[in-house]
CSV table of C-alpha atoms and ligand atoms in Angstrom, one decimal:
chain,number,residue,atom,x,y,z
A,1,MET,CA,0.0,0.0,0.0
A,2,PRO,CA,1.4,3.5,-0.9
A,3,VAL,CA,2.1,5.9,2.0
A,4,PRO,CA,1.2,9.5,1.1
A,5,LEU,CA,3.3,12.4,2.2
A,6,PHE,CA,0.4,13.7,4.3
A,7,ASP,CA,-3.2,12.8,4.9
A,8,THR,CA,-5.6,15.6,5.6
A,9,SER,CA,-8.9,13.9,4.8
A,10,THR,CA,-8.8,10.8,7.2
A,11,PRO,CA,-8.7,12.9,10.4
A,12,LEU,CA,-11.6,15.1,9.1
A,13,ALA,CA,-13.9,12.2,8.1
A,14,PRO,CA,-15.5,11.7,11.6
A,15,LEU,CA,-16.2,15.5,11.8
A,16,ARG,CA,-18.0,15.7,8.5
A,17,GLU,CA,-21.5,16.1,9.9
A,18,GLU,CA,-20.5,18.7,12.4
A,19,ILE,CA,-18.6,20.7,9.7
A,20,ASP,CA,-21.6,20.5,7.4
A,21,ALA,CA,-23.9,21.7,10.1
A,22,ARG,CA,-21.6,24.6,10.9
A,23,ILE,CA,-21.4,25.6,7.2
A,24,ALA,CA,-25.2,25.4,7.0
A,25,ALA,CA,-25.6,27.6,10.1
A,26,VAL,CA,-23.3,30.3,8.7
A,27,ILE,CA,-25.2,30.3,5.4
A,28,ASP,CA,-28.6,30.4,7.2
A,29,ARG,CA,-27.3,33.3,9.3
A,30,GLY,CA,-26.2,35.2,6.2
A,31,VAL,CA,-23.3,37.0,8.0
A,32,PHE,CA,-20.1,36.2,6.1
A,33,ILE,CA,-17.6,38.9,6.9
A,34,LEU,CA,-16.4,39.6,10.5
A,35,GLY,CA,-19.4,37.9,12.0
A,36,PRO,CA,-19.9,35.9,15.2
A,37,GLU,CA,-17.8,32.8,14.0
A,38,VAL,CA,-14.7,35.0,13.6
A,39,ALA,CA,-15.2,36.7,16.9
A,40,ALA,CA,-15.7,33.3,18.7
A,41,PHE,CA,-12.8,31.7,16.9
A,42,GLU,CA,-10.5,34.6,17.9
A,43,ARG,CA,-11.4,34.1,21.5
A,44,GLU,CA,-11.0,30.3,21.4
A,45,LEU,CA,-7.7,30.5,19.6
A,46,ALA,CA,-6.2,33.0,22.0
A,47,ALA,CA,-7.4,30.9,25.0
A,48,TYR,CA,-5.9,27.8,23.5
A,49,LEU,CA,-2.5,29.5,22.9
A,50,GLY,CA,-2.4,31.4,26.1
A,51,ALA,CA,-2.3,34.8,24.4
A,52,GLU,CA,-4.6,37.7,25.1
A,53,HIS,CA,-5.7,38.5,21.6
A,54,ALA,CA,-6.1,36.8,18.2
A,55,VAL,CA,-7.1,38.6,15.0
A,56,GLY,CA,-8.3,36.5,12.1
A,57,VAL,CA,-6.8,37.6,8.7
A,58,ALA,CA,-6.9,36.3,5.1
A,59,ASN,CA,-3.8,34.1,5.2
A,60,GLY,CA,-0.5,33.5,6.9
A,61,THR,CA,1.4,35.8,4.6
A,62,ASP,CA,-0.8,38.8,5.3
A,63,ALA,CA,-0.6,37.9,8.9
A,64,ILE,CA,3.2,38.6,8.9
A,65,THR,CA,2.9,41.8,6.9
A,66,LEU,CA,0.1,43.2,9.1
A,67,ALA,CA,1.9,42.1,12.3
A,68,LEU,CA,5.2,43.8,11.2
A,69,ARG,CA,3.3,47.0,10.3
A,70,ALA,CA,1.5,46.9,13.6
A,71,MET,CA,4.9,46.5,15.3
A,72,GLY,CA,6.0,49.7,13.6
A,73,VAL,CA,8.2,48.2,10.9
A,74,GLY,CA,8.4,50.3,7.8
A,75,PRO,CA,10.8,51.9,5.3
A,76,GLY,CA,14.4,52.3,6.5
A,77,ASP,CA,14.0,49.3,8.9
A,78,GLU,CA,15.7,45.9,8.8
A,79,VAL,CA,14.0,42.7,9.8
A,80,VAL,CA,16.1,39.6,10.4
A,81,VAL,CA,14.6,36.4,8.9
A,82,PRO,CA,15.9,32.9,8.3
A,83,SER,CA,16.4,32.0,4.6
A,84,PHE,CA,15.6,28.3,5.2
A,85,THR,CA,11.8,28.8,5.4
A,86,PHE,CA,8.8,29.1,3.1
A,87,TYR,CA,9.4,32.1,0.9
A,88,ALA,CA,6.4,34.0,2.4
A,89,SER,CA,8.3,34.6,5.7
A,90,ALA,CA,10.7,36.8,3.9
A,91,GLU,CA,8.3,38.1,1.2
A,92,ALA,CA,6.2,39.9,3.9
A,93,ILE,CA,9.1,42.1,4.9
A,94,PRO,CA,9.6,44.3,1.7
A,95,LEU,CA,5.8,44.6,1.6
A,96,THR,CA,6.1,46.8,4.7
A,97,GLY,CA,8.9,48.9,3.0
A,98,ALA,CA,11.6,47.3,5.2
A,99,ARG,CA,14.6,45.3,4.2
A,100,PRO,CA,15.0,41.6,4.9
A,101,VAL,CA,18.3,40.6,6.4
A,102,PHE,CA,18.8,36.8,6.1
A,103,CYS,CA,20.3,34.7,8.9
A,104,ASP,CA,21.3,31.1,9.2
A,105,VAL,CA,19.7,28.2,11.1
A,106,ASP,CA,20.8,25.4,13.3
A,107,PRO,CA,20.9,22.5,10.8
A,108,GLY,CA,19.7,20.0,13.5
A,109,THR,CA,16.5,21.8,14.3
A,110,PHE,CA,16.2,23.9,11.1
A,111,CYS,CA,15.4,26.9,13.3
A,112,VAL,CA,17.2,30.2,14.0
A,113,THR,CA,19.3,30.5,17.2
A,114,ALA,CA,20.3,33.5,19.2
A,115,ASP,CA,23.8,33.2,17.6
A,116,THR,CA,22.6,33.1,14.0
A,117,VAL,CA,20.3,36.1,14.7
A,118,ARG,CA,23.1,38.0,16.5
A,119,ALA,CA,25.3,37.8,13.4
A,120,ALA,CA,22.6,39.6,11.4
A,121,LEU,CA,21.7,42.4,13.8
A,122,THR,CA,22.5,46.0,13.0
A,123,PRO,CA,21.4,49.3,14.6
A,124,ARG,CA,18.6,49.4,12.0
A,125,THR,CA,17.1,46.0,13.1
A,126,LYS,CA,13.5,46.6,14.1
A,127,ALA,CA,12.3,43.0,14.5
A,128,VAL,CA,13.3,39.4,14.1
A,129,ILE,CA,11.0,36.8,12.5
A,130,ALA,CA,11.6,33.5,14.4
A,131,VAL,CA,10.1,30.8,12.2
A,132,HIS,CA,9.0,27.7,14.1
A,133,LEU,CA,9.9,25.5,11.1
A,134,PHE,CA,8.3,22.1,10.6
A,135,GLY,CA,6.8,22.5,14.1
A,136,ASN,CA,10.0,22.9,16.0
A,137,VAL,CA,10.0,25.7,18.5
A,138,ALA,CA,12.6,28.5,17.9
A,139,PRO,CA,14.3,29.9,21.0
A,140,VAL,CA,12.2,33.1,21.3
A,141,ALA,CA,13.3,34.1,24.8
A,142,GLU,CA,17.0,33.8,23.9
A,143,ILE,CA,16.5,36.0,20.9
A,144,GLU,CA,14.5,38.6,22.8
A,145,ALA,CA,17.4,38.7,25.3
A,146,LEU,CA,19.4,40.2,22.4
A,147,GLY,CA,17.1,43.3,22.8
A,148,VAL,CA,15.0,42.9,19.7
A,149,PRO,CA,11.2,42.3,19.4
A,150,VAL,CA,10.4,38.9,18.0
A,151,LEU,CA,7.5,38.1,15.6
A,152,GLU,CA,6.9,34.3,15.7
A,153,ASP,CA,6.1,32.8,12.3
A,154,ALA,CA,4.0,29.9,13.8
A,155,ALA,CA,2.4,28.9,10.4
A,156,GLN,CA,3.8,25.4,10.9
A,157,ALA,CA,3.6,25.1,14.7
A,158,ALA,CA,0.0,25.0,15.7
A,159,GLY,CA,-0.2,22.5,18.5
A,160,SER,CA,3.5,22.6,19.3
A,161,ARG,CA,4.5,23.2,22.9
A,162,SER,CA,7.6,24.4,24.9
A,163,PRO,CA,8.3,24.8,28.6
A,164,GLU,CA,7.8,28.6,28.1
A,165,GLY,CA,4.4,28.2,26.5
A,166,ARG,CA,3.0,27.5,23.1
A,167,PRO,CA,4.2,29.1,19.9
A,168,GLY,CA,1.8,31.9,19.4
A,169,ALA,CA,2.3,33.3,22.9
A,170,LEU,CA,6.1,33.5,23.2
A,171,GLY,CA,7.1,36.7,21.3
A,172,THR,CA,5.8,40.2,20.9
A,173,ALA,CA,3.3,38.8,18.3
A,174,ALA,CA,2.9,35.6,16.3
A,175,THR,CA,1.3,34.6,13.0
A,176,PHE,CA,-0.5,31.5,11.8
A,177,SER,CA,-1.6,30.1,8.5
A,178,PHE,CA,-4.7,27.9,8.2
A,179,PHE,CA,-3.8,26.7,4.7
A,180,PRO,CA,-5.6,23.4,4.3
A,181,SER,CA,-2.5,21.2,4.8
A,182,LYS,CA,-1.4,22.9,8.0
A,183,ASN,CA,-1.8,21.2,11.5
A,184,LEU,CA,-4.9,23.4,11.9
A,185,GLY,CA,-6.2,23.9,8.3
A,186,CYS,CA,-9.4,25.4,7.0
A,187,PHE,CA,-11.1,24.8,3.7
A,188,GLY,CA,-9.3,27.6,1.8
A,189,ASP,CA,-7.0,30.4,2.9
A,190,GLY,CA,-7.0,31.8,6.4
A,191,GLY,CA,-4.6,33.2,9.0
A,192,ALA,CA,-4.3,34.9,12.3
A,193,VAL,CA,-2.1,37.3,14.3
A,194,THR,CA,-1.9,36.6,18.1
A,195,THR,CA,-0.4,38.9,20.7
A,196,SER,CA,-0.8,39.9,24.3
A,197,ASP,CA,-0.3,43.6,23.5
A,198,ALA,CA,-3.7,45.2,23.3
A,199,GLY,CA,-2.5,48.2,21.2
A,200,LEU,CA,-0.8,45.9,18.7
A,201,ALA,CA,-3.9,43.8,18.4
A,202,GLU,CA,-6.0,46.9,17.8
A,203,ARG,CA,-3.6,48.1,15.0
A,204,VAL,CA,-3.9,44.7,13.3
A,205,ARG,CA,-7.7,44.8,13.5
A,206,MET,CA,-7.6,48.2,11.8
A,207,LEU,CA,-5.0,47.2,9.2
A,208,ARG,CA,-7.1,44.1,8.2
A,209,PHE,CA,-10.0,46.4,7.5
A,210,HIS,CA,-8.6,49.3,5.4
A,211,GLY,CA,-7.2,51.0,8.4
A,212,SER,CA,-10.6,51.8,9.8
A,213,ARG,CA,-12.5,51.1,13.0
A,214,ASP,CA,-15.9,52.0,11.6
A,215,LYS,CA,-15.8,51.9,7.8
A,216,ARG,CA,-16.3,55.7,7.8
A,217,THR,CA,-13.0,57.1,8.9
A,218,PHE,CA,-9.8,55.6,7.4
A,219,GLU,CA,-6.9,56.3,9.7
A,220,LEU,CA,-4.3,54.2,8.0
A,221,VAL,CA,-3.6,52.9,4.5
A,222,GLY,CA,-4.5,49.4,5.3
A,223,HIS,CA,-5.5,46.1,3.7
A,224,ASN,CA,-8.6,44.1,3.0
A,225,SER,CA,-7.5,40.9,4.8
A,226,ARG,CA,-10.1,39.2,6.8
A,227,LEU,CA,-10.8,35.6,7.8
A,228,ASP,CA,-14.2,34.6,6.5
A,229,ASP,CA,-16.9,33.6,8.9
A,230,LEU,CA,-17.3,30.3,7.0
A,231,GLN,CA,-13.6,29.4,7.5
A,232,ALA,CA,-13.7,30.6,11.2
A,233,GLY,CA,-16.8,28.4,11.8
A,234,ILE,CA,-14.9,25.3,10.3
A,235,LEU,CA,-11.8,26.2,12.4
A,236,ARG,CA,-14.0,26.3,15.6
A,237,VAL,CA,-15.0,22.7,14.9
A,238,LEU,CA,-11.4,21.6,14.3
A,239,LEU,CA,-9.6,23.4,17.1
A,240,PRO,CA,-10.7,21.1,19.9
A,241,HIS,CA,-9.2,18.2,18.0
A,242,LEU,CA,-5.8,19.8,17.3
A,243,ASP,CA,-4.0,18.4,20.4
A,244,GLY,CA,-5.2,14.9,19.7
A,245,TRP,CA,-4.0,15.2,16.1
A,246,CYS,CA,-0.6,16.5,17.2
A,247,ASP,CA,-0.3,13.6,19.6
A,248,GLY,CA,-0.8,11.4,16.5
A,249,ARG,CA,2.0,13.2,14.8
A,250,ARG,CA,4.3,12.8,17.8
A,251,ALA,CA,3.5,9.1,17.9
A,252,ALA,CA,4.4,8.8,14.2
A,253,ALA,CA,7.8,10.5,14.9
A,254,ALA,CA,8.4,8.1,17.8
A,255,ALA,CA,7.5,5.1,15.5
A,256,TYR,CA,10.1,6.3,13.0
A,257,GLU,CA,12.8,6.3,15.7
A,258,ARG,CA,11.7,2.9,17.0
A,259,ALA,CA,11.9,1.4,13.5
A,260,GLY,CA,15.6,2.5,13.3
A,261,LEU,CA,15.3,5.5,10.9
A,262,GLY,CA,18.1,7.2,12.7
A,263,GLU,CA,20.6,4.5,11.6
A,264,LEU,CA,19.9,5.4,8.0
A,265,VAL,CA,19.5,9.2,7.7
A,266,GLU,CA,19.9,12.3,9.9
A,267,LEU,CA,16.8,12.7,12.0
A,268,PRO,CA,15.4,16.2,12.9
A,269,ARG,CA,16.4,17.3,16.4
A,270,ALA,CA,13.4,18.2,18.5
A,271,ALA,CA,13.3,21.8,19.9
A,272,GLY,CA,10.6,22.1,22.5
A,273,ASP,CA,7.8,19.6,22.0
A,274,PRO,CA,7.1,19.9,18.3
A,275,ALA,CA,3.9,18.9,16.7
A,276,TRP,CA,5.8,17.8,13.6
A,277,HIS,CA,3.9,19.6,10.9
A,278,LEU,CA,6.5,18.0,8.5
A,279,TYR,CA,8.9,15.3,9.4
A,280,VAL,CA,12.1,16.3,7.6
A,281,ILE,CA,15.2,14.1,7.5
A,282,ARG,CA,18.6,14.9,5.9
A,283,HIS,CA,20.7,12.8,3.6
A,284,ALA,CA,23.6,13.6,1.2
A,285,ALA,CA,21.7,12.0,-1.7
A,286,ALA,CA,18.2,13.2,-0.8
A,287,ASP,CA,17.0,13.6,-4.4
A,288,ALA,CA,18.0,10.0,-5.4
A,289,LEU,CA,16.4,8.8,-2.2
A,290,ALA,CA,13.2,10.7,-3.0
A,291,GLN,CA,13.1,9.1,-6.5
A,292,ARG,CA,13.5,5.5,-5.1
A,293,LEU,CA,10.9,6.2,-2.4
A,294,GLY,CA,8.5,7.4,-5.1
A,295,ALA,CA,9.0,4.2,-7.1
A,296,ALA,CA,8.2,2.3,-3.9
A,297,GLY,CA,5.0,4.3,-3.4
A,298,ILE,CA,6.3,6.4,-0.5
A,299,GLY,CA,5.6,10.1,-0.7
A,300,SER,CA,8.4,12.5,0.0
A,301,LYS,CA,9.2,16.1,-0.9
A,302,ALA,CA,12.1,18.6,-0.8
A,303,TYR,CA,10.4,21.9,0.2
A,304,TYR,CA,13.1,24.5,0.1
A,305,ARG,CA,15.9,23.3,-2.3
A,306,VAL,CA,16.4,27.0,-3.2
A,307,PRO,CA,16.3,29.0,0.0
A,308,ALA,CA,14.6,32.4,0.2
A,309,HIS,CA,17.8,34.5,-0.1
A,310,ARG,CA,18.6,32.9,-3.4
A,311,GLN,CA,15.1,33.4,-4.9
A,312,PRO,CA,15.1,35.8,-7.9
A,313,ALA,CA,12.8,38.3,-6.2
A,314,MET,CA,15.2,38.6,-3.2
A,315,ARG,CA,18.3,39.3,-5.3
A,316,GLN,CA,18.8,42.8,-4.0
A,317,TRP,CA,18.9,41.6,-0.4
A,318,GLY,CA,20.2,38.0,-0.8
A,319,ALA,CA,23.2,38.5,-3.1
A,320,GLY,CA,26.5,37.7,-1.5
A,321,VAL,CA,24.9,36.4,1.7
A,322,ASP,CA,26.7,33.4,3.0
A,323,LEU,CA,24.6,30.9,5.1
A,324,PRO,CA,26.4,27.6,5.2
A,325,ALA,CA,23.9,25.7,7.4
A,326,THR,CA,21.1,26.9,5.3
A,327,GLU,CA,22.8,25.7,2.1
A,328,GLU,CA,23.5,22.3,3.7
A,329,ALA,CA,19.9,22.0,4.9
A,330,ALA,CA,18.6,23.1,1.5
A,331,ARG,CA,20.7,20.5,-0.3
A,332,THR,CA,20.0,17.5,2.0
A,333,HIS,CA,16.5,17.9,3.5
A,334,LEU,CA,13.6,15.7,2.6
A,335,ALA,CA,10.1,15.5,4.1
A,336,ILE,CA,8.8,12.0,4.5
A,337,PRO,CA,5.2,10.9,5.3
A,338,MET,CA,3.7,12.5,8.4
A,339,SER,CA,0.1,12.9,9.6
A,340,PRO,CA,-2.0,12.5,12.7
A,341,VAL,CA,-3.0,9.0,11.5
A,342,LEU,CA,0.3,7.7,10.3
A,343,SER,CA,0.4,4.2,11.8
A,344,GLU,CA,3.2,2.2,13.4
A,345,ALA,CA,3.0,-0.2,10.5
A,346,GLN,CA,3.2,2.6,7.9
A,347,ALA,CA,6.2,4.1,9.8
A,348,ARG,CA,7.9,0.7,9.6
A,349,GLN,CA,7.1,0.4,5.9
A,350,VAL,CA,8.6,3.9,5.2
A,351,VAL,CA,11.8,3.0,7.2
A,352,GLU,CA,12.1,-0.3,5.3
A,353,ALA,CA,11.7,1.6,2.0
A,354,VAL,CA,14.4,4.0,3.0
A,355,ARG,CA,16.7,1.1,3.9
A,356,ASP,CA,16.0,-0.6,0.6
A,357,SER,CA,16.5,2.6,-1.3
A,358,LEU,CA,19.9,3.3,0.3
A,359,THR,CA,21.1,-0.3,-0.1
A,360,ALA,CA,20.1,-0.3,-3.7
A,361,ARG,CA,22.2,2.8,-4.3
A,362,GLN,CA,25.5,1.2,-3.2
B,401,PLP,C1,6.6,29.1,7.6
B,401,PLP,C2,5.5,29.7,6.8
B,401,PLP,N1,5.3,31.1,6.8
B,401,PLP,C3,4.3,31.6,6.1
B,401,PLP,C4,3.4,30.9,5.4
B,401,PLP,C5,2.3,31.6,4.6
B,401,PLP,O1,1.1,31.2,4.9
B,401,PLP,P1,-0.1,31.4,3.8
B,401,PLP,O2,0.1,30.3,2.7
B,401,PLP,O3,-1.4,31.1,4.5
B,401,PLP,O4,-0.1,32.8,3.2
B,401,PLP,C6,3.5,29.5,5.3
B,401,PLP,C7,2.6,28.6,4.6
B,401,PLP,O5,2.2,28.6,3.6
B,401,PLP,C8,4.6,28.9,6.0
B,401,PLP,O6,4.8,27.6,6.0
């Protein structure tokens, strides 16, 4: 039996009736924009994370742009961001008028560290984007100790935990994506900004609605970036199941270790208690491995072969930047199957396929 890279439909199947009923209720109510589902989801998400405020926005990329603007980032400022991340983490910065300054990662956790951030700081640094990549928890407190505000990019870390709290409640503000394949995904695009700073939350609320509080006076040049009531209603059905799904992801990671995956490839090192949005291994011949796994029916994917600082649109900020750990991670990483319902038997099957693939190569 093939093992897909991820499985978003099986965990949702038992919730289908509840989801259908919620969609019907929203349609019957006829309030689709900034209605009661969004307000309730914002309260429930903030409570789940341990943050004071959550503001629903249109997607995770807008969430970063709006959060940075609400933090006062603008033209003339620099924002430190890892290059080994989804491109949107960096793309959001020039949209504020600021300049992205790329920093390296720890190749074991794929996350930024206080040291890699320190190397990129200048007197113009206004904020740092700490990406909790693949569900691992970046060391937010250590970065804040450098004296810079931290915006957490928690798009991949819904459901992760750390001794200091959950991603989403660790920095000055945090951003989430509810893209369908995320740990907490809706049925389209969606996102949120979370923070315990009331003023910052208020500025994000204005920015998502054309810079207005009342649709009559427009105080800022803002955006039209709102989470739909339909999506918020669906997310309210899913949120109570997030922790259970993340336990399934952790169990799958443990099954990989028990099956001996660590003897064959470099395993990701856990930072905090990750919810493993993606389970990403490293191997010198990652592309050949992916090809052989594909032939054996095992899904795998290299997400960031070309890191953000080497993307064409980032040329003016990325040229000449030297990030050795990023380059190594970009060359060697490979996501293998991960989902809340990946079974022990499937994990063993994947590990055996990895073993066969690597033996076949020699
Ligand atoms: C780390 C990271 N940041 C930002 C985003 C952007 O989110 P969205 O696709 O909802 O705009 C994503 C996901 O797509 C992501 O994985």
